Every structure is written in structure tokens, then in C-alpha cells.
Amino acid sequence: MPISDAILNLETERPLEDGAGGSRSSFLAKDDTRDLLRFSTAGSVDDGKSTLIGRLLYDTQSVYEDQVRSIEGKGTTGAGSFDLALLTDGLRAEREQGITIDVAYRYFSTANRKFIIADTPGHEQYTRNMATGASTASLAIILVDARKGVLTQSRRHACITALLGVPNILVAVNKMDLVDYDEEVFNSIRVVFTAFFDQLGDLRPPHLEFVPVSALTGDNVVNRTTAMPWYSGPSLLEHLQSAPAAEGGASDAFRFAVQRVLRPNHDFRGFAGQIAAGTIRPGDPILVLPSRRTSNIRSIVTFDGDLSAAQAPQSITLTLTDEVDISRGDLIVAPECAAVATKHFTASLVWMDEKPLELSRRYLLKHTSRTVQARVTAVQHRLEVDTLERKPAVTLNFNDIGLAEIESIQPLVVDKYSTNRITGSFILIDPVTNLTAAAGMIRETNIEGHPTTTNAITAENRAARWGHTGVHISLTGSTAFVDAAERTLFLRGAFVVRPDSLSQETLAALIAAGALVLTNTTSDNQTVTFGEQRAAVTNVDDLVHFLEAHAILRGGPRQ
């Protein structure tokens, strides 16, 4: 019975006719036993991703008749025909241009499994959206146009999918009907793509499969086709049915990032969040990081009542046997297998900002439910997508993939991405535009011990904390220019001071504290002076470049 019919029966509260006298309750009980597979699509522009997803939905009878009628004769097809891509491409701009722009999530199910699909865009401009859709997937379908072969964007998406740790890769060679179902075309693409994945080394997905399909005609999508007698393997849907589902992580070390502290009354104090890995039960010992305080679980609270056990990825509220100071951003872990607290780590970066990476800038780093200031101190290499060659680099541009060293202002409690995809991942945010600058996957961490001395704070310590050295900057220009300069430095995380008046003793103290001390003289001519260095500027960017050129905004030596 189609799932749509089942839903209609549930809505009218009529017993389901499943051939065994089943009822609504038995249907729901059976539905709960089916596992869930999240998968995404990836590939170059016009490889047919949306059409493939539309074909899956249509042939599995997972769309309503009014949805089908709404797309009849629209898009690139004529009257009486269906452009199945319109079942997922819902934005007006997508339908006008015939491309996918945003990630479209769709749900369908079969008798054995439930699915959540992330239909991601193939255009290079929207690679960030593709990475978002693949970040939670357990399987990725990478489409290749049989006529065009493996393109650069196909390789880029395959590389990002591997970096994101998606364990199951299904390469669908699409539009086989346009190459007369030629076996040699399919085999050549399989050889090229297999060699590409082999070059990934440790990042190579453990499960890699190939299937020839035609999304337009439905060949090998849901049902096996007779048009390709040389292929005896399963159809694409059969691959999805049999692929290993995401491991729940129930046996992994416990990880729970606190999202909110719940205090509805004086008698209750709980910590809400989602389990990232592992299993927890009342009475279990826990360790709170970074404070390293210990306690035991008193209860596991949910809307439906207390639980005897909870595991990833459940969202729960924990109460403890002791009054422990815990706030948003803290990580509750198993004491015997704690995460690493560090300020320095190496990570793979997928650069998503159209502005290139600036080593002298501070970014906001969001890790689980915690956000801190951080900077990229060095780029070890940039990955050439076509050849997977590692090339030296000093920056990363839009859509570049590289390995970089990250330094955060405050310690972060992290795991390697290969150990935990949640506690091992983060994003970098531009503090000025609030746009996501990069997605990061932690590869190596530096374990840092607790300080054992109480030495006085040095100028180098202050420079490492603020991201710049203390200095007096004299500005000449309009009040609007000086206001813009102060705000720009402030948004970059600088310790900036703009006093109305100050003595030489106060000025010296502020500089010793590591502050950027701004003073200004109103004039039509805009200049900046640092020591004996003087330069004319026309805007705030010129000011920032002047400060960078004189190593003021480079953060100084590390601690």
C-alpha cells in the first residue's frame, strides 16, 4: 500500500487493510521499527540530481496527486508531461533558471526503511549549501552525467563528501539513455572515479558503489531495467535499502553539549541538549568540561516522562546529584574517556566566503553550542581538487579546500572528526558580515597542560590574547571616518580605546595593557600615524592595511 494511502487511512481513523487484519496501532508499531537513512545528492550542474529525487518520489508513490498536477506541463517539459525536478526545486528562482540553489529536504519511505533526502545544488557558487546538506548524511549519491564524465565540480563534491566523513558513497552514472546505454561509458567513469577515491587515502569512504541510471526514463532508479542487460547489479533504490544506516553511537564515549540551563522553579535545575555520542543512565558518573567538576546523573527528563536510559541522538534534559556550575557551551562527558581541551588544533577547512582567508583577522568559531574568537595562524597546504595534489598556500579562496592551523582565544573541548562528527566539527563566522566563512573538521589536537606557574602577564601574552600589539594610533579625518575605524577594529575583536583626553601616564598604561589607543584630529584630509610612520588613507580598509603592514594587527608572538 502506498504511504499516501496509509496516511489518508490514519487521518480518517479507518482500520488499515494490510492483509492481516492490521489496525492503525499495528501500522504505527511497525513504522517505529523501520530504521532511518539520511542521504544527500551531489554532483555538477545539470547532472540530474533533482530529477533523480523526483523520480524516486514519483515511482515509490510518495507524492500526492495534487502535487503531480501542480507540475504538469511546467518547467522544461510540454503539456501532458512532468518535469520531476520541480518536486524538489520549489524556489521561484530555481524554477526560472532550472538549477537548484538551496538545499531541499524531502521525506519518503518504503516497507523496510524511512529516508530523509537532502537535494543539494551543483553550482559552484552554492558549494556551501552542498556541504550543509551532506554534513548530516550517512550516504551520498554523487551523480555524473554519462555524456560529460567526471568534472571538476564532481571531484570537488566527492572530496567534500569524503572530508565530511560520509561512510557510504553511491556514484550514479546518469543519463545513460543519451549515450545509448553504452557499457564502456559506464566502465570508464567507474575506473576514473575509483582511482580518484583511492587517492584520498584514509579519507576514502569504506563503502563505494556504482550504478548506471536514467532519471528521466526511470531506468535502474526504483526498478531494474532491461535496457542495460550488461548490468546485473541492484537498482539505486535497492542500494539505498541495503546500505548500512548511520550508527547511533550508542557504544561510543558519552558526549553531551549543554544548550540551555532549565530553571522553571527553585526545585528543578536541568541541563538541556542533544546527545552527540554514547549512552547515559541514572547513576552514571559524569565529568563537566572545561571545569573538570564531577557528579552523577540523578534523572533523564523528557516531555513524555523520565527515562531509564538515553542514547545518541536523543534530545534530553539531565539533572545531577550535586549542585555543579554548568552553563551553555559546557560539555558533559564520560570521566573515563574525556575529550581534549585545547586552544591549538589542525583542521581541514572548506572555505565558503567570497573574501579570501586573512591570517591576521579574527573570526568567530562556533563549536557545538559554544562560540569563541579564533584565528587561522597558518595554512599547511591547499588541495588541488582535480589531482588531489597538496600545494603550498598562504591563504584560501572561495571553494578552496585546505589544511590549516587554528588558534582560539579560549580553550575548546574537542574530539577528532574521525572520532565524533559533532564534537570534531566547527564553523568559522565573519564577525563583520555574520556570514559563514568556512566549515572545519578537526584532524589533530594539541594537548595542553594546566599552568603551573603564576608569572606576571607579558606583552607577548597580551598580544596573543588580543590579536595585536598595544600602540597609539593618531587619526586625522572626519568624525564619521574615526567612528567607522573604531567600529571596524572593535568587530575584528580588537581591544580598542578612544579616550576624549588622557595624560602621558594613562596613555603608556593603556599601551602596556595591549590596547589600540585611538586619538583623532578633525580634518578634511584622512591620515593615520603610528610612531614615525605616516600614510594618507581614503577609507577604513586603507587603515586596516596600514596597521597590518606594520605588524600591529598580526597578533604578536604566541604564548
XYZ file of N, CA and C in Angstrom, residues 95 114 139 156 507 545:
18
model
N 13.084 27.492 -10.328
C 12.238 27.080 -11.450
C 12.498 27.938 -12.684
N 12.833 4.159 6.260
C 12.441 5.549 6.075
C 13.668 6.346 5.607
N 24.778 8.605 3.749
C 25.065 8.144 2.395
C 24.952 9.337 1.457
N 35.124 17.962 -6.724
C 35.063 18.806 -5.527
C 34.007 18.279 -4.561
N 48.222 57.051 28.847
C 48.498 56.512 27.507
C 49.482 55.355 27.582
N 44.849 47.980 6.310
C 46.038 47.541 5.583
C 47.293 48.205 6.126
